[in-house]
């Protein structure tokens, strides 16, 4: 599935990661106050989990502007963040080497504003609070999620990742499940981390099957999900 409006780049070079961190700084520090800007004097919002993460960028094809970020925290010798912040149900936890955690999903403010006022806005959950940056970004930008999904699926398959964790609010979980053919299964008790959040688990193989079925219903080919990821350096993408 190729999204015609958005281009998703796997940020696997220094330039791509720098753009990713600076967009996060713009959203999480300057626009929302979610993080303290004084903690990031170089204007790059990052933490200890970035060293074991794959970073993704979303760019508007027409304007060539970077509009969104997401990272996938990969299995390593350390526990995933969700394991340190929530009590997971022992019987519901897959082998760690098959799991990754989705986080730092955000859309820049200028683009959020354009989505909210333009014809492309898709209010998935009318009346929801926009108290946190993820909700403000995603309530009107299902297209960004749909662009990210196939690229993240391809990358996950290439790394042997069969499950994604998400540690988020009920409201954001509803947005994700309404925007995408993705079932979020709660795998632990609610925990307090900048508000009440819940641990969810997603079976990547089921998402691939659901998305392929959705494509077949539209008479589209699902073969793209069985190809390898395109690890395009951002410098190359910018020159295009």
Tab-separated table of C-alpha atoms in Angstrom:
chain	number	residue	atom	x	y	z
A	1	UNK	CA	0.000	0.000	0.000
A	2	UNK	CA	1.577	3.270	-1.103
A	3	UNK	CA	0.214	6.395	0.511
A	4	UNK	CA	-0.022	9.096	-2.143
A	5	UNK	CA	0.303	12.069	0.192
A	6	UNK	CA	2.976	11.013	2.665
A	7	UNK	CA	6.448	9.580	2.361
A	8	UNK	CA	7.810	7.520	5.259
A	9	UNK	CA	11.576	7.427	5.729
A	10	UNK	CA	13.479	5.004	7.938
A	11	UNK	CA	15.974	7.337	9.601
A	12	UNK	CA	19.039	5.136	9.567
A	13	UNK	CA	21.679	7.847	9.230
A	14	UNK	CA	22.888	10.730	11.404
A	15	UNK	CA	20.972	13.379	9.485
A	16	UNK	CA	17.711	11.475	9.735
A	17	UNK	CA	18.082	10.938	13.462
A	18	UNK	CA	18.926	14.607	13.979
A	19	UNK	CA	15.766	15.652	12.127
A	20	UNK	CA	13.797	13.159	14.196
A	21	UNK	CA	15.116	14.492	17.529
A	22	UNK	CA	14.549	18.116	16.516
A	23	UNK	CA	10.969	17.462	15.477
A	24	UNK	CA	10.393	15.775	18.823
A	25	UNK	CA	11.883	18.795	20.576
A	26	UNK	CA	9.555	21.081	18.645
A	27	UNK	CA	6.462	19.070	19.566
A	28	UNK	CA	7.171	17.698	23.032
A	29	UNK	CA	9.118	20.676	24.416
A	30	UNK	CA	7.985	23.838	22.630
A	31	UNK	CA	4.450	23.105	21.467
A	32	UNK	CA	3.046	20.977	24.260
A	33	UNK	CA	5.321	21.378	27.276
A	34	UNK	CA	5.355	17.612	27.621
A	35	UNK	CA	9.109	17.739	28.215
A	36	UNK	CA	11.257	20.476	29.754
A	37	UNK	CA	13.113	22.320	26.956
A	38	UNK	CA	15.920	23.263	29.366
A	39	UNK	CA	16.820	19.577	29.570
A	40	UNK	CA	17.762	19.628	25.868
A	41	UNK	CA	20.095	22.602	25.230
A	42	UNK	CA	20.996	21.310	21.764
A	43	UNK	CA	17.278	21.374	20.840
A	44	UNK	CA	17.180	17.620	20.253
A	45	UNK	CA	14.721	15.698	22.445
A	46	UNK	CA	16.084	12.221	23.101
A	47	UNK	CA	16.506	9.726	25.911
A	48	UNK	CA	18.318	6.528	26.843
A	49	UNK	CA	16.015	4.397	24.682
A	50	UNK	CA	17.048	6.018	21.401
A	51	UNK	CA	20.290	4.042	21.306
A	52	UNK	CA	18.295	0.832	20.820
A	53	UNK	CA	15.532	2.253	18.611
A	54	UNK	CA	14.722	2.548	14.938
A	55	UNK	CA	13.425	5.990	14.032
A	56	UNK	CA	10.813	6.866	11.417
A	57	UNK	CA	10.034	10.186	9.736
A	58	UNK	CA	6.981	11.216	7.730
A	59	UNK	CA	7.211	13.863	5.024
A	60	UNK	CA	4.516	15.592	3.009
A	61	UNK	CA	5.240	14.699	-0.615
A	62	UNK	CA	3.952	17.992	-2.014
A	63	UNK	CA	5.519	20.476	0.407
A	64	UNK	CA	8.559	18.299	1.267
A	65	UNK	CA	8.050	19.268	4.915
A	66	UNK	CA	8.746	16.811	7.721
A	67	UNK	CA	5.450	16.380	9.539
A	68	UNK	CA	5.668	13.436	11.956
A	69	UNK	CA	7.910	11.055	13.864
A	70	UNK	CA	7.709	7.648	15.471
A	71	UNK	CA	10.253	5.284	16.969
A	72	UNK	CA	10.292	1.552	17.494
A	73	UNK	CA	12.250	0.551	20.598
A	74	UNK	CA	13.898	-2.758	19.774
A	75	UNK	CA	14.705	-5.691	22.068
A	76	UNK	CA	18.116	-5.488	23.710
A	77	UNK	CA	19.826	-6.516	26.921
A	78	UNK	CA	17.645	-3.973	28.710
A	79	UNK	CA	13.965	-4.259	29.452
A	80	UNK	CA	11.582	-2.270	27.273
A	81	UNK	CA	10.227	0.926	28.879
A	82	UNK	CA	6.764	-0.591	29.300
A	83	UNK	CA	8.240	-3.354	31.459
A	84	UNK	CA	9.569	-0.773	33.923
A	85	UNK	CA	6.384	1.308	34.074
A	86	UNK	CA	3.542	-1.218	34.155
A	87	UNK	CA	2.794	-4.574	35.764
A	88	UNK	CA	2.351	-6.898	32.786
A	89	UNK	CA	0.322	-10.101	32.986
A	90	UNK	CA	2.890	-12.896	33.092
A	91	UNK	CA	0.824	-15.226	30.922
A	92	UNK	CA	0.302	-12.575	28.249
A	93	UNK	CA	3.923	-11.589	27.663
A	94	UNK	CA	5.618	-13.032	24.532
A	95	UNK	CA	9.375	-13.703	24.361
A	96	UNK	CA	11.172	-10.372	24.612
A	97	UNK	CA	13.244	-10.977	21.482
A	98	UNK	CA	10.012	-10.930	19.446
A	99	UNK	CA	8.773	-7.630	20.920
A	100	UNK	CA	9.311	-3.934	20.222
A	101	UNK	CA	7.658	-0.858	21.697
A	102	UNK	CA	6.060	1.964	19.712
A	103	UNK	CA	6.675	5.420	21.162
A	104	UNK	CA	7.406	9.084	20.430
A	105	UNK	CA	4.610	9.280	17.893
A	106	UNK	CA	3.918	12.933	17.129
A	107	UNK	CA	2.827	15.345	14.402
A	108	UNK	CA	4.238	18.888	14.259
A	109	UNK	CA	1.924	21.702	15.323
A	110	UNK	CA	1.781	23.632	12.059
A	111	UNK	CA	0.688	20.489	10.268
A	112	UNK	CA	-1.828	19.562	12.988
A	113	UNK	CA	-3.405	22.996	12.596
A	114	UNK	CA	-3.645	22.570	8.839
A	115	UNK	CA	-5.268	19.165	9.264
A	116	UNK	CA	-7.796	20.500	11.765
A	117	UNK	CA	-8.860	23.330	9.454
A	118	UNK	CA	-8.463	21.644	6.061
A	119	UNK	CA	-10.578	19.174	4.147
A	120	UNK	CA	-8.193	16.354	4.977
A	121	UNK	CA	-9.028	16.397	8.688
A	122	UNK	CA	-10.469	13.118	9.975
A	123	UNK	CA	-11.850	13.593	13.522
A	124	UNK	CA	-11.871	9.987	14.687
A	125	UNK	CA	-13.059	10.591	18.230
A	126	UNK	CA	-15.202	13.750	18.397
A	127	UNK	CA	-15.093	15.466	21.755
A	128	UNK	CA	-11.969	13.742	23.054
A	129	UNK	CA	-9.628	15.787	25.217
A	130	UNK	CA	-6.450	17.014	23.537
A	131	UNK	CA	-4.559	17.093	26.813
A	132	UNK	CA	-1.529	15.187	25.545
A	133	UNK	CA	0.508	15.624	22.362
A	134	UNK	CA	-0.302	12.228	20.880
A	135	UNK	CA	-4.041	12.936	20.979
A	136	UNK	CA	-3.642	16.409	19.546
A	137	UNK	CA	-1.639	14.943	16.696
A	138	UNK	CA	-3.624	11.856	15.889
A	139	UNK	CA	-7.210	12.963	16.292
A	140	UNK	CA	-7.050	14.639	12.892
A	141	UNK	CA	-4.284	12.689	11.175
A	142	UNK	CA	-5.307	9.118	10.513
A	143	UNK	CA	-3.582	9.418	7.153
A	144	UNK	CA	-0.209	9.702	8.877
A	145	UNK	CA	-0.895	6.508	10.805
A	146	UNK	CA	-1.914	4.715	7.633
A	147	UNK	CA	1.279	5.813	5.926
A	148	UNK	CA	3.432	4.637	8.835
A	149	UNK	CA	1.797	1.246	9.226
A	150	UNK	CA	3.077	-0.686	6.165
A	151	UNK	CA	6.626	0.622	6.568
A	152	UNK	CA	6.676	-0.332	10.245
A	153	UNK	CA	5.279	-3.754	9.378
A	154	UNK	CA	7.974	-4.405	6.782
A	155	UNK	CA	10.710	-3.295	9.125
A	156	UNK	CA	9.355	-5.413	11.989
A	157	UNK	CA	9.211	-8.531	9.813
A	158	UNK	CA	12.810	-7.974	8.724
A	159	UNK	CA	13.883	-7.941	12.390
A	160	UNK	CA	11.804	-10.904	13.526
A	161	UNK	CA	9.454	-8.675	15.536
A	162	UNK	CA	6.052	-10.338	15.954
A	163	UNK	CA	4.591	-8.093	18.651
A	164	UNK	CA	4.373	-4.380	19.392
A	165	UNK	CA	3.821	-2.902	22.812
A	166	UNK	CA	2.083	0.421	23.337
A	167	UNK	CA	1.856	2.149	26.726
A	168	UNK	CA	-0.787	4.788	26.252
A	169	UNK	CA	-4.173	6.201	27.226
A	170	UNK	CA	-7.542	4.648	26.489
A	171	UNK	CA	-8.384	7.595	24.262
A	172	UNK	CA	-5.315	7.181	22.076
A	173	UNK	CA	-5.875	3.431	21.931
A	174	UNK	CA	-9.367	4.085	20.553
A	175	UNK	CA	-7.971	6.444	17.945
A	176	UNK	CA	-5.426	3.878	16.781
A	177	UNK	CA	-7.938	1.044	16.521
A	178	UNK	CA	-10.396	3.232	14.605
A	179	UNK	CA	-7.744	4.465	12.196
A	180	UNK	CA	-6.064	1.123	11.532
A	181	UNK	CA	-6.961	-2.566	11.191
A	182	UNK	CA	-5.173	-3.202	14.461
A	183	UNK	CA	-6.388	-4.871	17.654
A	184	UNK	CA	-4.846	-3.576	20.882
A	185	UNK	CA	-5.030	-6.182	23.643
A	186	UNK	CA	-4.628	-4.947	27.199
A	187	UNK	CA	-1.931	-7.022	28.914
A	188	UNK	CA	-1.692	-5.481	32.364
A	189	UNK	CA	-3.165	-3.129	34.904
A	190	UNK	CA	-3.422	0.640	34.383
A	191	UNK	CA	-0.432	2.611	35.651
A	192	UNK	CA	0.172	6.281	36.327
A	193	UNK	CA	2.793	7.817	34.054
A	194	UNK	CA	1.951	11.407	33.197
A	195	UNK	CA	-1.672	10.431	33.507
A	196	UNK	CA	-3.305	7.036	33.496
A	197	UNK	CA	-1.934	4.737	30.835
A	198	UNK	CA	-2.507	1.128	29.949
A	199	UNK	CA	-0.188	-1.522	28.508
A	200	UNK	CA	-1.334	-2.910	25.159
A	201	UNK	CA	0.038	-5.642	22.919
A	202	UNK	CA	-0.399	-5.906	19.145
A	203	UNK	CA	0.169	-9.105	17.154
A	204	UNK	CA	2.060	-7.946	14.061
A	205	UNK	CA	1.113	-11.047	12.061
A	206	UNK	CA	-2.577	-10.399	12.651
A	207	UNK	CA	-2.163	-6.804	11.503
A	208	UNK	CA	-0.494	-7.969	8.287
A	209	UNK	CA	-3.339	-10.405	7.680
A	210	UNK	CA	-6.004	-7.782	8.421
A	211	UNK	CA	-4.357	-5.181	6.217
A	212	UNK	CA	-3.887	-7.655	3.370
A	213	UNK	CA	-7.563	-8.618	3.633
A	214	UNK	CA	-8.501	-4.943	3.566
A	215	UNK	CA	-6.409	-4.446	0.451
A	216	UNK	CA	-7.869	-7.467	-1.300
A	217	UNK	CA	-11.304	-6.055	-0.630
A	218	UNK	CA	-10.153	-2.982	-2.534
A	219	UNK	CA	-8.724	-5.161	-5.309
A	220	UNK	CA	-5.174	-4.193	-4.295
A	221	UNK	CA	-2.100	-6.348	-3.976
A	222	UNK	CA	-0.729	-7.153	-0.506
A	223	UNK	CA	2.647	-8.388	-1.755
A	224	UNK	CA	4.473	-5.272	-0.544
A	225	UNK	CA	4.296	-6.515	3.040
A	226	UNK	CA	6.494	-9.478	2.219
A	227	UNK	CA	9.336	-7.452	0.761
A	228	UNK	CA	12.266	-6.129	2.732
A	229	UNK	CA	12.274	-2.593	4.142
A	230	UNK	CA	13.668	0.235	2.084
A	231	UNK	CA	16.414	1.690	4.273
A	232	UNK	CA	16.680	5.006	2.468
A	233	UNK	CA	19.114	7.515	3.998
A	234	UNK	CA	17.421	10.831	4.676
A	235	UNK	CA	20.097	12.691	2.762
A	236	UNK	CA	19.082	10.772	-0.366
A	237	UNK	CA	15.399	11.380	0.304
A	238	UNK	CA	15.963	15.104	0.707
A	239	UNK	CA	17.692	15.271	-2.646
A	240	UNK	CA	14.710	13.647	-4.353
